[in-house]
XYZ file of C-alpha atoms in Angstrom:
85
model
C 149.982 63.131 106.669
C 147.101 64.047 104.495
C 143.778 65.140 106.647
C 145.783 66.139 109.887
C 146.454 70.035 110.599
C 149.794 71.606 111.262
C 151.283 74.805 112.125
C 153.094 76.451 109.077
C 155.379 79.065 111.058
C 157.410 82.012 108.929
C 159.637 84.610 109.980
C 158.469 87.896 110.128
C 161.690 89.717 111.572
C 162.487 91.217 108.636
C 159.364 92.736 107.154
C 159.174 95.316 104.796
C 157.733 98.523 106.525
C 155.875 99.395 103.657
C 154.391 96.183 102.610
C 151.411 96.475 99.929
C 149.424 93.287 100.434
C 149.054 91.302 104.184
C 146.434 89.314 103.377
C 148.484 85.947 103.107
C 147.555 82.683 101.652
C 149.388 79.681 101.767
C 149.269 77.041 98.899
C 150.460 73.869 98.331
C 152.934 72.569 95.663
C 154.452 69.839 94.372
C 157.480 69.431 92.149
C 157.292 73.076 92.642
C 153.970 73.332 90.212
C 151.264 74.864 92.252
C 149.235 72.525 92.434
C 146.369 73.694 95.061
C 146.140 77.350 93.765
C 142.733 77.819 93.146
C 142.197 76.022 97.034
C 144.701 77.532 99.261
C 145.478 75.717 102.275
C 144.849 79.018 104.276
C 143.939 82.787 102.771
C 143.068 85.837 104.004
C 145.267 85.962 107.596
C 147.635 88.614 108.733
C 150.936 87.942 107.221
C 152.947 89.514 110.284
C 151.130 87.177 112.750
C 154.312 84.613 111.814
C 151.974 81.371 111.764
C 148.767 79.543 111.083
C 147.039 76.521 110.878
C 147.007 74.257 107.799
C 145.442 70.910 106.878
C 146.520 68.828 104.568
C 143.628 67.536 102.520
C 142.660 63.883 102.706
C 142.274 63.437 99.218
C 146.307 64.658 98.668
C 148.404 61.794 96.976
C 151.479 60.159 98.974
C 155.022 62.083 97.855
C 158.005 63.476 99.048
C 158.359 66.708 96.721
C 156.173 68.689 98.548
C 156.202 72.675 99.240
C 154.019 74.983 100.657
C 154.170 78.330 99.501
C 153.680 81.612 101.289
C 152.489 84.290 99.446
C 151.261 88.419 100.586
C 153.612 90.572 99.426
C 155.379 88.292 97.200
C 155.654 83.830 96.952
C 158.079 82.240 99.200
C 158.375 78.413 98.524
C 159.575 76.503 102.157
C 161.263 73.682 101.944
C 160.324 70.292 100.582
C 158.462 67.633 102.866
C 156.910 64.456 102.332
C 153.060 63.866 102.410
C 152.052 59.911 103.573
C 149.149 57.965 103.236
């Protein structure tokens, strides 16, 4: 639901040792166009911490191909979800 905050978990089991960026953001996408790449939902945490806080923002249109993307040491899309008025 657009203007409510929600925790975007990850798994962090399998992390590279050597990994060259952990400064994560986490962007938002639709139709898998990144579409909020310039405003990331979240930048700048620790990658390894697993999770973090996102919200949604109120101005984001209804639709149900939504993604948000992960991205440190590389982009990992997670899986579509629907965004409501």
């Amino acid at each position: 639901m657009s203007g409510h905050t929600y925790e975007v978990t990850w798994d962090t089991s399998k992390a590279p040792k050597q990994i060259t960026n952990r400064k994560g953001r986490i962007i938002l996408a639709f139709k898998t166009r990144l579409v909020g790449l310039s405003s990331p939902l979240a930048q700048d945490f620790d990658i390894l911490l697993g999770k973090f806080n996102v919200t949604v923002p109120k101005n984001t249109a209804p639709g149900k191909d939504y993604q948000l993307v992960l991205m440190g040491d590389s982009g990992n899309y997670g899986p579509k979800f629907s965004i409501v008025a």
